mmCIF file of C-alpha atoms in Angstrom:
data_model
loop_
_atom_site.group_PDB
_atom_site.id
_atom_site.type_symbol
_atom_site.label_atom_id
_atom_site.label_comp_id
_atom_site.label_asym_id
_atom_site.label_seq_id
_atom_site.Cartn_x
_atom_site.Cartn_y
_atom_site.Cartn_z
ATOM 1 C CA MET S 26 8.189 -29.524 10.256
ATOM 2 C CA VAL S 27 7.901 -26.330 8.360
ATOM 3 C CA LYS S 28 5.215 -24.150 9.330
ATOM 4 C CA ILE S 29 3.501 -22.645 6.185
ATOM 5 C CA ASN S 30 0.564 -20.122 6.445
ATOM 6 C CA GLY S 31 0.122 -21.491 9.749
ATOM 7 C CA GLU S 32 -0.301 -25.236 8.977
ATOM 8 C CA GLU S 33 2.561 -27.676 9.960
ATOM 9 C CA LEU S 34 4.310 -29.676 6.956
ATOM 10 C CA ASN S 35 6.473 -31.969 6.657
ATOM 11 C CA ILE S 36 8.843 -30.227 3.792
ATOM 12 C CA ALA S 37 12.179 -30.066 5.894
ATOM 13 C CA GLY S 38 14.796 -29.932 2.992
ATOM 14 C CA LYS S 39 13.136 -28.869 -0.207
ATOM 15 C CA THR S 40 13.707 -25.254 -1.081
ATOM 16 C CA VAL S 41 11.110 -22.865 -1.157
ATOM 17 C CA ALA S 42 10.453 -23.576 -5.488
ATOM 18 C CA GLU S 43 10.335 -27.192 -4.984
ATOM 19 C CA TYR S 44 7.817 -26.525 -2.196
ATOM 20 C CA LEU S 45 5.687 -23.745 -4.422
ATOM 21 C CA ALA S 46 5.478 -26.289 -7.249
ATOM 22 C CA THR S 47 3.280 -28.413 -5.093
ATOM 23 C CA THR S 48 0.849 -25.639 -4.707
ATOM 24 C CA ASN S 49 -1.716 -23.558 -6.731
ATOM 25 C CA TYR S 50 -0.043 -20.398 -5.905
ATOM 26 C CA ASP S 51 0.583 -18.499 -9.228
ATOM 27 C CA PRO S 52 4.591 -16.650 -8.501
ATOM 28 C CA LYS S 53 3.654 -14.269 -10.059
ATOM 29 C CA ARG S 54 1.205 -12.656 -7.489
ATOM 30 C CA ILE S 55 2.793 -14.121 -4.070
ATOM 31 C CA ALA S 56 5.428 -13.076 -2.130
ATOM 32 C CA VAL S 57 7.404 -15.184 1.295
ATOM 33 C CA GLU S 58 8.404 -13.847 3.624
ATOM 34 C CA ARG S 59 10.435 -16.455 5.901
ATOM 35 C CA ASN S 60 11.303 -16.265 9.715
ATOM 36 C CA GLY S 61 10.751 -12.460 9.763
ATOM 37 C CA ASP S 62 12.398 -11.326 6.500
ATOM 38 C CA ILE S 63 11.251 -11.852 2.828
ATOM 39 C CA VAL S 64 12.421 -14.328 -0.080
ATOM 40 C CA PRO S 65 14.048 -12.908 -2.859
ATOM 41 C CA LYS S 66 12.247 -13.736 -6.044
ATOM 42 C CA ALA S 67 15.579 -15.066 -7.185
ATOM 43 C CA GLN S 68 15.919 -16.861 -4.604
ATOM 44 C CA TYR S 69 13.329 -19.177 -4.241
ATOM 45 C CA SER S 70 15.122 -22.006 -5.835
ATOM 46 C CA GLU S 71 18.189 -21.670 -2.819
ATOM 47 C CA THR S 72 16.926 -21.580 -0.412
ATOM 48 C CA VAL S 73 15.458 -24.370 1.992
ATOM 49 C CA LEU S 74 13.072 -25.200 3.753
ATOM 50 C CA LYS S 75 14.708 -26.010 8.278
ATOM 51 C CA ASP S 76 13.237 -28.148 10.588
ATOM 52 C CA GLY S 77 11.229 -24.840 12.668
ATOM 53 C CA ASP S 78 11.117 -22.487 9.688
ATOM 54 C CA SER S 79 7.917 -20.582 9.877
ATOM 55 C CA LEU S 80 6.520 -19.529 6.335
ATOM 56 C CA GLU S 81 3.781 -17.466 4.797
ATOM 57 C CA ILE S 82 2.868 -16.680 1.531
ATOM 58 C CA VAL S 83 0.890 -14.196 0.381
ATOM 59 C CA SER S 84 -1.068 -14.669 -1.897
ATOM 60 C CA PHE S 85 -2.213 -10.917 -3.888
ATOM 61 C CA ALA S 86 -5.964 -11.095 -4.583
ATOM 62 C CA GLY S 87 -6.368 -8.017 -7.292
ATOM 63 C CA GLY S 88 -9.250 -5.035 -6.864
ATOM 64 C CA GLY S 89 -8.302 -1.984 -5.341
ATOM 65 C CA MET X 26 -10.497 32.682 3.364
ATOM 66 C CA ILE X 27 -7.694 30.341 3.896
ATOM 67 C CA PRO X 28 -6.575 29.762 6.819
ATOM 68 C CA THR X 29 -2.804 30.417 6.914
ATOM 69 C CA LYS X 30 -0.030 28.005 7.447
ATOM 70 C CA GLU X 31 0.601 28.981 10.770
ATOM 71 C CA GLU X 32 -3.139 28.822 11.885
ATOM 72 C CA TRP X 33 -3.197 24.946 9.694
ATOM 73 C CA ASN X 34 -0.335 23.730 11.706
ATOM 74 C CA GLU X 35 -1.858 25.291 14.164
ATOM 75 C CA ALA X 36 -5.376 22.831 14.299
ATOM 76 C CA LEU X 37 -3.550 20.112 13.636
ATOM 77 C CA PHE X 38 -0.923 20.102 16.384
ATOM 78 C CA ARG X 39 -4.597 20.594 18.589
ATOM 79 C CA ARG X 40 -5.887 17.655 17.039
ATOM 80 C CA HIS X 41 -2.427 15.373 17.057
ATOM 81 C CA GLY X 42 0.123 16.568 19.855
ATOM 82 C CA LYS X 43 3.025 18.616 18.637
ATOM 83 C CA ASP X 44 5.324 15.545 18.752
ATOM 84 C CA VAL X 45 3.347 13.966 16.385
ATOM 85 C CA GLN X 46 2.209 16.414 13.945
ATOM 86 C CA GLU X 47 5.678 16.546 13.543
ATOM 87 C CA LYS X 48 6.572 13.722 12.830
ATOM 88 C CA LEU X 49 3.594 13.919 10.368
ATOM 89 C CA LEU X 50 4.640 17.222 9.039
ATOM 90 C CA SER X 51 8.072 15.784 8.067
ATOM 91 C CA ALA X 52 7.332 12.763 6.486
ATOM 92 C CA THR X 53 7.542 11.176 2.576
ATOM 93 C CA VAL X 54 4.428 9.213 1.593
ATOM 94 C CA ALA X 55 4.437 7.408 -1.796
ATOM 95 C CA VAL X 56 0.856 6.618 -2.901
ATOM 96 C CA CYS X 57 1.551 3.505 -5.966
ATOM 97 C CA GLY X 58 -1.782 3.452 -7.624
ATOM 98 C CA LEU X 59 -4.119 6.388 -7.360
ATOM 99 C CA GLY X 60 -7.234 4.018 -7.477
ATOM 100 C CA GLY X 61 -9.707 3.327 -4.813
ATOM 101 C CA LEU X 62 -7.327 2.932 -2.561
ATOM 102 C CA GLY X 63 -5.221 5.239 -3.284
ATOM 103 C CA SER X 64 -6.984 8.488 -3.258
ATOM 104 C CA ASN X 65 -9.010 7.629 -0.655
ATOM 105 C CA ILE X 66 -5.491 6.726 1.194
ATOM 106 C CA ALA X 67 -4.412 9.999 -0.253
ATOM 107 C CA VAL X 68 -7.199 12.089 1.489
ATOM 108 C CA ALA X 69 -6.922 10.688 4.679
ATOM 109 C CA LEU X 70 -3.080 11.508 4.531
ATOM 110 C CA ALA X 71 -3.318 14.955 3.637
ATOM 111 C CA ARG X 72 -5.843 15.677 5.588
ATOM 112 C CA ALA X 73 -3.480 14.222 8.852
ATOM 113 C CA GLY X 74 -1.399 16.537 7.759
ATOM 114 C CA VAL X 75 1.557 14.510 6.591
ATOM 115 C CA GLY X 76 3.695 16.947 4.656
ATOM 116 C CA LYS X 77 4.217 15.791 1.136
ATOM 117 C CA LEU X 78 3.136 13.236 -1.412
ATOM 118 C CA ILE X 79 4.560 11.563 -3.862
ATOM 119 C CA LEU X 80 1.454 10.415 -5.989
ATOM 120 C CA ILE X 81 1.611 7.935 -8.690
ATOM 121 C CA ASP X 82 -0.632 6.667 -11.624
ATOM 122 C CA PHE X 83 -0.125 6.503 -15.776
ATOM 123 C CA ASP X 84 -4.282 6.641 -15.741
ATOM 124 C CA ARG X 85 -7.315 8.779 -16.708
ATOM 125 C CA VAL X 86 -9.865 9.652 -15.082
ATOM 126 C CA ASP X 87 -13.064 7.085 -16.295
ATOM 127 C CA ILE X 88 -17.084 7.369 -15.105
ATOM 128 C CA THR X 89 -16.959 3.992 -14.263
ATOM 129 C CA ASN X 90 -14.224 4.987 -11.330
ATOM 130 C CA LEU X 91 -16.379 7.468 -9.758
ATOM 131 C CA HIS X 92 -18.699 5.798 -7.492
ATOM 132 C CA ARG X 93 -15.458 4.589 -5.111
ATOM 133 C CA GLN X 94 -12.517 7.173 -6.101
ATOM 134 C CA GLN X 95 -12.128 10.529 -4.816
ATOM 135 C CA TYR X 96 -12.305 12.080 -8.022
ATOM 136 C CA LYS X 97 -15.360 14.509 -9.569
ATOM 137 C CA ALA X 98 -18.249 14.356 -12.228
ATOM 138 C CA ASN X 99 -16.413 17.426 -13.953
ATOM 139 C CA GLN X 100 -12.869 15.638 -13.680
ATOM 140 C CA ILE X 101 -13.087 12.948 -16.159
ATOM 141 C CA GLY X 102 -11.103 11.984 -18.746
ATOM 142 C CA LYS X 103 -8.129 14.104 -16.863
ATOM 143 C CA TYR X 104 -4.829 12.266 -15.227
ATOM 144 C CA LYS X 105 -5.701 10.879 -12.273
ATOM 145 C CA THR X 106 -2.505 12.611 -10.683
ATOM 146 C CA GLU X 107 -3.290 16.405 -12.290
ATOM 147 C CA ALA X 108 -7.005 15.247 -11.029
ATOM 148 C CA LEU X 109 -6.233 14.465 -7.384
ATOM 149 C CA SER X 110 -4.168 17.253 -6.822
ATOM 150 C CA GLU X 111 -6.200 20.145 -7.174
ATOM 151 C CA ASN X 112 -8.055 17.792 -4.944
ATOM 152 C CA LEU X 113 -6.159 17.532 -2.466
ATOM 153 C CA LYS X 114 -4.551 21.088 -2.663
ATOM 154 C CA GLU X 115 -8.732 22.126 -1.888
ATOM 155 C CA ILE X 116 -8.384 20.186 1.064
ATOM 156 C CA ALA X 117 -4.839 20.774 2.019
ATOM 157 C CA PRO X 118 -3.737 23.881 0.816
ATOM 158 C CA TYR X 119 -0.242 23.206 2.454
ATOM 159 C CA ILE X 120 0.657 19.969 1.540
ATOM 160 C CA ASP X 121 3.431 19.336 -0.988
ATOM 161 C CA LEU X 122 2.856 17.018 -3.729
ATOM 162 C CA VAL X 123 5.331 15.542 -6.551
ATOM 163 C CA ILE X 124 3.372 13.749 -9.332
ATOM 164 C CA HIS X 125 4.516 10.623 -11.474
ATOM 165 C CA THR X 126 1.821 10.143 -14.648
ATOM 166 C CA GLU X 127 3.763 6.542 -15.363
ATOM 167 C CA ARG X 128 3.533 2.920 -15.236
ATOM 168 C CA VAL X 129 5.550 2.180 -12.328
ATOM 169 C CA THR X 130 7.977 -1.070 -13.575
ATOM 170 C CA GLU X 131 11.118 -2.865 -12.307
ATOM 171 C CA GLU X 132 13.373 -0.405 -14.011
ATOM 172 C CA ASN X 133 12.384 3.056 -12.877
ATOM 173 C CA THR X 134 11.047 1.865 -9.208
ATOM 174 C CA ALA X 135 13.574 3.613 -7.142
ATOM 175 C CA TYR X 136 13.744 6.869 -9.341
ATOM 176 C CA LEU X 137 10.198 7.243 -8.716
ATOM 177 C CA LEU X 138 9.899 5.968 -4.524
ATOM 178 C CA LYS X 139 13.052 8.472 -4.198
ATOM 179 C CA GLY X 140 12.948 10.071 -1.035
ATOM 180 C CA ALA X 141 9.481 8.329 0.509
ATOM 181 C CA ASP X 142 9.642 6.880 4.349
ATOM 182 C CA ILE X 143 6.605 4.898 3.241
ATOM 183 C CA VAL X 144 5.929 3.320 0.449
ATOM 184 C CA CYS X 145 2.195 2.823 -0.254
ATOM 185 C CA GLU X 146 1.356 -0.126 -2.641
ATOM 186 C CA ALA X 147 -2.392 0.650 -3.931
ATOM 187 C CA PHE X 148 -2.903 -1.438 -7.282
ATOM 188 C CA ASP X 149 -5.701 -3.432 -8.391
ATOM 189 C CA ASN X 150 -4.077 -5.856 -10.638
ATOM 190 C CA ALA X 151 -2.689 -8.547 -8.938
ATOM 191 C CA GLU X 152 0.524 -9.196 -9.808
ATOM 192 C CA CYS X 153 1.572 -5.654 -10.382
ATOM 193 C CA LYS X 154 1.491 -4.785 -6.406
ATOM 194 C CA ALA X 155 3.670 -8.684 -5.696
ATOM 195 C CA MET X 156 5.993 -7.138 -8.786
ATOM 196 C CA LEU X 157 6.231 -4.019 -6.332
ATOM 197 C CA THR X 158 5.741 -5.434 -2.919
ATOM 198 C CA ASN X 159 8.849 -7.597 -3.875
ATOM 199 C CA LEU X 160 10.928 -5.155 -4.869
ATOM 200 C CA VAL X 161 10.819 -2.368 -2.625
ATOM 201 C CA LEU X 162 11.027 -5.111 0.167
ATOM 202 C CA GLU X 163 14.319 -7.391 -2.142
ATOM 203 C CA THR X 164 16.076 -3.675 -2.417
ATOM 204 C CA MET X 165 14.833 -0.813 -0.855
ATOM 205 C CA PRO X 166 15.555 -2.024 3.043
ATOM 206 C CA ASP X 167 14.835 1.229 4.702
ATOM 207 C CA LYS X 168 11.462 2.108 3.485
ATOM 208 C CA PHE X 169 8.266 0.459 5.169
ATOM 209 C CA LEU X 170 6.089 -0.304 2.913
ATOM 210 C CA VAL X 171 1.802 -0.607 3.320
ATOM 211 C CA ALA X 172 0.315 -3.068 0.919
ATOM 212 C CA ALA X 173 -3.972 -4.024 0.252
ATOM 213 C CA SER X 174 -5.045 -7.700 -0.614
ATOM 214 C CA GLY X 175 -8.659 -8.428 -0.427
ATOM 215 C CA MET X 176 -11.452 -5.426 -0.409
ATOM 216 C CA ALA X 177 -13.481 -6.360 -3.015
ATOM 217 C CA GLY X 178 -17.437 -7.289 -3.148
ATOM 218 C CA PHE X 179 -19.804 -7.120 -0.225
ATOM 219 C CA GLY X 180 -18.297 -9.264 2.069
ATOM 220 C CA SER X 181 -18.273 -7.983 6.054
ATOM 221 C CA ALA X 182 -16.721 -4.821 7.599
ATOM 222 C CA ASN X 183 -14.837 -7.015 10.321
ATOM 223 C CA SER X 184 -13.100 -9.086 7.664
ATOM 224 C CA ILE X 185 -10.647 -6.319 6.283
ATOM 225 C CA LYS X 186 -7.659 -5.950 9.104
ATOM 226 C CA THR X 187 -3.851 -5.173 9.304
ATOM 227 C CA ARG X 188 -1.385 -7.322 9.878
ATOM 228 C CA ARG X 189 2.115 -6.863 9.866
ATOM 229 C CA ILE X 190 4.015 -9.852 7.789
ATOM 230 C CA THR X 191 7.536 -8.406 8.704
ATOM 231 C CA SER X 192 9.267 -5.990 10.673
ATOM 232 C CA LYS X 193 8.571 -3.526 7.709
ATOM 233 C CA PHE X 194 5.995 -5.019 5.820
ATOM 234 C CA TYR X 195 2.506 -4.727 6.795
ATOM 235 C CA LEU X 196 -0.686 -5.931 4.198
ATOM 236 C CA CYS X 197 -3.910 -4.985 4.863
ATOM 237 C CA GLY X 198 -7.780 -6.607 3.473
ATOM 238 C CA ASP X 199 -9.352 -9.412 3.999
ATOM 239 C CA GLY X 200 -6.820 -11.657 2.367
ATOM 240 C CA GLU X 201 -9.031 -13.198 -0.452
ATOM 241 C CA SER X 202 -11.754 -11.402 -1.804
ATOM 242 C CA ASP X 203 -10.580 -10.458 -5.623
ATOM 243 C CA VAL X 204 -12.480 -9.090 -7.938
ATOM 244 C CA ALA X 205 -12.321 -11.187 -10.677
ATOM 245 C CA GLU X 206 -14.021 -13.612 -8.355
ATOM 246 C CA LYS X 207 -16.407 -11.527 -7.057
ATOM 247 C CA GLY X 208 -17.114 -9.346 -9.557
ATOM 248 C CA SER X 209 -17.495 -5.754 -7.733
ATOM 249 C CA LEU X 210 -15.900 -3.540 -5.640
ATOM 250 C CA VAL X 211 -18.010 -1.301 -3.578
ATOM 251 C CA SER X 212 -16.819 2.133 -2.308
ATOM 252 C CA SER X 213 -17.933 1.497 1.372
ATOM 253 C CA ARG X 214 -15.361 -1.781 1.936
ATOM 254 C CA VAL X 215 -13.006 -0.050 -0.534
ATOM 255 C CA MET X 216 -12.705 2.462 1.598
ATOM 256 C CA LEU X 217 -12.453 0.239 4.808
ATOM 257 C CA CYS X 218 -9.553 -0.981 3.724
ATOM 258 C CA ALA X 219 -7.876 2.486 2.422
ATOM 259 C CA ALA X 220 -8.855 3.799 5.599
ATOM 260 C CA HIS X 221 -6.792 0.254 7.019
ATOM 261 C CA GLN X 222 -3.789 1.024 4.763
ATOM 262 C CA ALA X 223 -4.062 5.573 5.544
ATOM 263 C CA HIS X 224 -4.024 4.751 9.661
ATOM 264 C CA THR X 225 -1.207 2.230 9.430
ATOM 265 C CA ILE X 226 1.052 5.020 7.867
ATOM 266 C CA LEU X 227 0.155 7.332 10.682
ATOM 267 C CA ARG X 228 0.518 5.225 13.102
ATOM 268 C CA VAL X 229 4.143 4.023 12.002
ATOM 269 C CA LEU X 230 4.940 8.029 11.051
ATOM 270 C CA ALA X 231 4.499 8.479 15.165
ATOM 271 C CA GLY X 232 6.212 5.612 16.444
ATOM 272 C CA GLU X 233 3.330 3.426 16.966
ATOM 273 C CA PHE X 234 3.342 -0.213 15.175
ATOM 274 C CA GLU X 235 1.524 -3.178 15.485
ATOM 275 C CA THR X 236 3.606 -6.968 16.807
#
Protein backbone atom coordinates (compact mmCIF):
# COMPACT_ATOMS: atom_id res chain seq x y z
CA MET A 1 0.00 0.00 0.00
CA VAL A 2 1.05 3.58 -0.63
CA LYS A 3 0.01 6.35 1.73
CA ILE A 4 -0.99 9.60 0.02
CA ASN A 5 -2.10 12.54 2.15
CA GLY A 6 -2.92 10.08 4.92
CA GLU A 7 -4.95 7.69 2.77
CA GLU A 8 -3.75 4.11 2.08
CA LEU A 9 -4.04 3.35 -1.64
CA ASN A 10 -3.36 0.18 -3.58
CA ILE A 11 -1.20 1.83 -6.25
CA ALA A 12 2.30 0.37 -5.76
CA GLY A 13 3.95 -0.02 -9.16
CA LYS A 14 2.37 3.09 -10.67
CA THR A 15 4.49 6.14 -11.35
CA VAL A 16 3.73 9.48 -9.70
CA ALA A 17 2.56 10.78 -13.09
CA GLU A 18 0.26 7.80 -13.59
CA TYR A 19 -1.28 8.30 -10.17
CA LEU A 20 -1.72 12.05 -10.71
CA ALA A 21 -3.52 11.38 -14.00
CA THR A 22 -6.24 9.57 -12.02
CA THR A 23 -6.81 12.61 -9.78
CA ASN A 24 -8.14 16.15 -10.15
CA TYR A 25 -4.86 17.81 -9.15
CA ASP A 26 -3.73 20.63 -11.42
CA PRO A 27 -0.08 19.68 -12.17
CA LYS A 28 0.87 23.37 -12.35
CA ARG A 29 -0.24 24.00 -8.77
CA ILE A 30 1.36 21.11 -6.90
CA ALA A 31 4.52 19.97 -5.15
CA VAL A 32 5.01 16.29 -4.29
CA GLU A 33 6.86 15.03 -1.22
CA ARG A 34 7.81 11.35 -1.01
CA ASN A 35 9.37 9.80 2.08
CA GLY A 36 10.67 13.18 3.25
CA ASP A 37 12.06 14.47 -0.04
CA ILE A 38 10.58 16.59 -2.79
CA VAL A 39 10.03 14.73 -6.08
CA PRO A 40 11.45 16.86 -8.92
CA LYS A 41 8.73 17.69 -11.44
CA ALA A 42 10.80 16.25 -14.30
CA GLN A 43 10.85 12.89 -12.50
CA TYR A 44 7.10 12.37 -11.96
CA SER A 45 6.91 10.01 -14.95
CA GLU A 46 9.89 7.89 -13.87
CA THR A 47 9.30 7.76 -10.10
CA VAL A 48 7.68 4.38 -9.36
CA LEU A 49 5.66 4.17 -6.15
CA LYS A 50 6.69 1.34 -3.85
CA ASP A 51 4.88 -0.54 -1.12
CA GLY A 52 5.27 1.43 2.10
CA ASP A 53 5.93 4.80 0.41
CA SER A 54 4.40 7.83 2.09
CA LEU A 55 3.57 10.86 -0.03
CA GLU A 56 2.12 14.27 0.52
CA ILE A 57 0.77 16.21 -2.42
CA VAL A 58 0.63 19.92 -1.68
CA SER A 59 -1.89 21.65 -3.94
CA PHE A 60 -1.52 25.39 -3.58
CA ALA A 61 -4.59 27.54 -3.00
CA GLY A 62 -4.49 31.05 -4.47
CA GLY A 63 -4.40 34.22 -2.37
CA GLY A 64 -1.84 36.12 -0.39
CA MET B 1 15.34 61.03 18.21
CA ILE B 2 16.23 57.78 16.46
CA PRO B 3 18.25 55.49 18.76
CA THR B 4 21.81 54.59 17.87
CA LYS B 5 22.56 51.18 16.37
CA GLU B 6 24.10 50.08 19.66
CA GLU B 7 21.00 51.12 21.61
CA TRP B 8 18.81 49.40 19.04
CA ASN B 9 20.65 46.09 19.22
CA GLU B 10 20.90 46.24 23.01
CA ALA B 11 17.09 46.51 23.21
CA LEU B 12 16.76 43.45 20.94
CA PHE B 13 19.29 41.51 23.02
CA ARG B 14 17.14 42.19 26.07
CA ARG B 15 13.98 40.95 24.34
CA HIS B 16 15.26 37.82 22.57
CA GLY B 17 18.50 36.98 24.36
CA LYS B 18 21.92 37.75 22.87
CA ASP B 19 22.54 34.29 21.36
CA VAL B 20 19.27 34.21 19.44
CA GLN B 21 19.47 37.87 18.44
CA GLU B 22 22.94 37.45 16.96
CA LYS B 23 21.55 34.66 14.77
CA LEU B 24 18.71 36.92 13.61
CA LEU B 25 21.02 39.88 12.97
CA SER B 26 23.36 37.78 10.81
CA ALA B 27 20.52 36.22 8.76
CA THR B 28 19.29 37.00 5.24
CA VAL B 29 15.68 36.26 4.34
CA ALA B 30 14.21 36.65 0.83
CA VAL B 31 10.54 37.65 0.73
CA CYS B 32 9.00 36.76 -2.64
CA GLY B 33 5.85 38.79 -3.16
CA LEU B 34 5.09 41.90 -1.11
CA GLY B 35 1.31 41.70 -0.83
CA GLY B 36 -0.87 40.72 2.10
CA LEU B 37 1.53 38.02 3.20
CA GLY B 38 4.92 39.43 2.22
CA SER B 39 4.47 42.99 3.46
CA ASN B 40 3.26 41.77 6.86
CA ILE B 41 6.01 39.14 7.07
CA ALA B 42 8.65 41.75 6.26
CA VAL B 43 7.38 44.06 9.00
CA ALA B 44 7.48 41.24 11.58
CA LEU B 45 11.01 40.21 10.55
CA ALA B 46 12.25 43.80 10.56
CA ARG B 47 10.83 44.42 14.04
CA ALA B 48 12.41 41.19 15.29
CA GLY B 49 15.81 42.37 14.10
CA VAL B 50 16.52 40.12 11.12
CA GLY B 51 19.68 41.64 9.65
CA LYS B 52 18.95 41.60 5.94
CA LEU B 53 15.86 41.24 3.78
CA ILE B 54 15.72 40.71 0.03
CA LEU B 55 12.37 42.18 -1.10
CA ILE B 56 11.00 41.02 -4.45
CA ASP B 57 7.85 42.23 -6.24
CA PHE B 58 7.16 43.68 -9.69
CA ASP B 59 3.91 45.44 -8.75
CA ARG B 60 2.86 48.88 -7.57
CA VAL B 61 0.72 49.78 -4.56
CA ASP B 62 -2.97 49.84 -5.50
CA ILE B 63 -5.97 51.17 -3.57
CA THR B 64 -7.33 47.60 -3.35
CA ASN B 65 -4.20 46.54 -1.41
CA LEU B 66 -4.57 48.92 1.50
CA HIS B 67 -7.07 46.93 3.57
CA ARG B 68 -4.51 44.19 4.30
CA GLN B 69 -1.05 45.25 3.16
CA GLN B 70 1.53 47.36 4.98
CA TYR B 71 1.29 50.43 2.76
CA LYS B 72 -0.20 53.86 3.22
CA ALA B 73 -2.73 55.85 1.18
CA ASN B 74 -0.04 58.29 0.09
CA GLN B 75 2.01 55.42 -1.38
CA ILE B 76 -0.54 54.41 -4.03
CA GLY B 77 1.23 54.11 -7.39
CA LYS B 78 4.69 53.51 -5.92
CA TYR B 79 6.53 50.25 -6.48
CA LYS B 80 5.88 47.97 -3.52
CA THR B 81 9.60 47.31 -3.15
CA GLU B 82 10.28 51.03 -2.72
CA ALA B 83 7.23 51.80 -0.58
CA LEU B 84 7.91 48.89 1.77
CA SER B 85 11.58 49.85 2.03
CA GLU B 86 10.54 53.32 3.21
CA ASN B 87 8.18 51.86 5.80
CA LEU B 88 10.65 49.26 7.05
CA LYS B 89 13.40 51.85 7.41
CA GLU B 90 11.05 53.95 9.57
CA ILE B 91 10.37 50.89 11.75
CA ALA B 92 13.91 49.46 11.89
CA PRO B 93 16.45 52.05 10.71
CA TYR B 94 19.48 49.73 10.70
CA ILE B 95 18.03 46.88 8.64
CA ASP B 96 19.86 46.00 5.43
CA LEU B 97 17.48 45.89 2.46
CA VAL B 98 18.02 44.68 -1.09
CA ILE B 99 15.15 45.23 -3.52
CA HIS B 100 14.36 43.58 -6.84
CA THR B 101 11.48 45.18 -8.75
CA GLU B 102 10.83 42.35 -11.18
CA ARG B 103 8.85 39.19 -11.70
CA VAL B 104 10.28 35.96 -10.30
CA THR B 105 10.80 33.47 -13.12
CA GLU B 106 12.48 30.09 -13.44
CA GLU B 107 15.38 31.88 -15.14
CA ASN B 108 16.10 34.64 -12.60
CA THR B 109 15.29 32.87 -9.32
CA ALA B 110 18.86 31.77 -8.52
CA TYR B 111 20.09 35.34 -9.04
CA LEU B 112 17.27 36.96 -7.03
CA LEU B 113 17.64 34.59 -4.07
CA LYS B 114 21.45 34.66 -3.93
CA GLY B 115 22.68 34.85 -0.33
CA ALA B 116 19.31 34.08 1.28
CA ASP B 117 19.32 31.59 4.17
CA ILE B 118 15.55 31.27 4.07
CA VAL B 119 13.17 31.87 1.16
CA CYS B 120 9.67 33.03 1.98
CA GLU B 121 7.04 32.27 -0.66
CA ALA B 122 4.42 35.01 -0.36
CA PHE B 123 2.83 35.16 -3.81
CA ASP B 124 -0.91 35.22 -4.41
CA ASN B 125 -1.01 33.16 -7.61
CA ALA B 126 -1.15 29.39 -7.00
CA GLU B 127 0.94 28.48 -10.05
CA CYS B 128 3.65 30.96 -9.02
CA LYS B 129 3.62 29.46 -5.51
CA ALA B 130 4.12 25.96 -6.90
CA MET B 131 6.80 27.10 -9.37
CA LEU B 132 8.91 28.77 -6.67
CA THR B 133 8.40 25.90 -4.21
CA ASN B 134 9.52 23.24 -6.66
CA LEU B 135 12.42 25.31 -7.96
CA VAL B 136 13.84 26.14 -4.53
CA LEU B 137 13.44 22.62 -3.16
CA GLU B 138 14.82 20.97 -6.31
CA THR B 139 17.76 23.24 -7.04
CA MET B 140 18.70 25.04 -3.77
CA PRO B 141 19.05 22.25 -1.20
CA ASP B 142 20.87 24.50 1.29
CA LYS B 143 17.93 26.92 1.67
CA PHE B 144 14.83 26.64 3.82
CA LEU B 145 11.50 27.44 2.18
CA VAL B 146 8.50 28.77 4.09
CA ALA B 147 5.41 28.86 1.87
CA ALA B 148 1.69 29.57 2.30
CA SER B 149 -1.48 27.97 1.00
CA GLY B 150 -5.03 28.76 2.06
CA MET B 151 -5.85 31.93 3.97
CA ALA B 152 -8.74 33.51 2.01
CA GLY B 153 -12.19 34.23 3.39
CA PHE B 154 -13.74 34.56 6.84
CA GLY B 155 -12.93 31.03 8.08
CA SER B 156 -11.78 30.36 11.61
CA ALA B 157 -8.47 31.79 12.76
CA ASN B 158 -7.73 28.42 14.35
CA SER B 159 -7.63 26.56 11.03
CA ILE B 160 -4.43 28.38 10.00
CA LYS B 161 -1.54 26.07 10.84
CA THR B 162 2.17 25.51 10.21
CA ARG B 163 3.31 22.10 9.00
CA ARG B 164 6.77 20.79 8.18
CA ILE B 165 6.52 18.91 4.86
CA THR B 166 10.23 18.07 4.40
CA SER B 167 13.28 18.93 6.50
CA LYS B 168 13.64 22.25 4.61
CA PHE B 169 10.01 22.94 3.60
CA TYR B 170 7.39 24.49 5.89
CA LEU B 171 3.82 25.24 4.78
CA CYS B 172 1.46 27.66 6.53
CA GLY B 173 -2.26 28.17 6.03
CA ASP B 174 -5.41 26.06 6.11
CA GLY B 175 -4.36 24.29 2.90
CA GLU B 176 -7.57 24.90 0.98
CA SER B 177 -9.19 28.36 1.19
CA ASP B 178 -8.64 29.72 -2.31
CA VAL B 179 -9.44 33.34 -3.04
CA ALA B 180 -11.13 32.30 -6.30
CA GLU B 181 -13.68 30.29 -4.30
CA LYS B 182 -13.94 32.41 -1.15
CA GLY B 183 -14.07 35.69 -3.05
CA SER B 184 -12.38 37.67 -0.30
CA LEU B 185 -9.11 38.20 1.46
CA VAL B 186 -9.59 39.45 5.01
CA SER B 187 -6.74 41.39 6.60
CA SER B 188 -6.81 39.59 9.93
CA ARG B 189 -6.77 36.09 8.42
CA VAL B 190 -4.05 36.96 5.91
CA MET B 191 -2.06 38.47 8.79
CA LEU B 192 -2.51 35.26 10.78
CA CYS B 193 -0.95 33.30 7.96
CA ALA B 194 1.79 35.92 7.55
CA ALA B 195 2.47 35.68 11.28
CA HIS B 196 2.75 31.89 10.99
CA GLN B 197 5.30 32.32 8.20
CA ALA B 198 7.27 35.04 10.00
CA HIS B 199 7.27 33.05 13.23
CA THR B 200 8.44 29.91 11.44
CA ILE B 201 11.28 31.88 9.87
CA LEU B 202 12.34 33.25 13.25
CA ARG B 203 12.13 29.79 14.82
CA VAL B 204 14.29 28.26 12.09
CA LEU B 205 16.83 31.06 12.48
CA ALA B 206 16.84 30.52 16.24
CA GLY B 207 17.42 26.79 15.72
CA GLU B 208 13.95 25.69 16.82
CA PHE B 209 12.39 23.16 14.46
CA GLU B 210 8.95 21.60 14.19
CA THR B 211 8.92 17.82 14.51
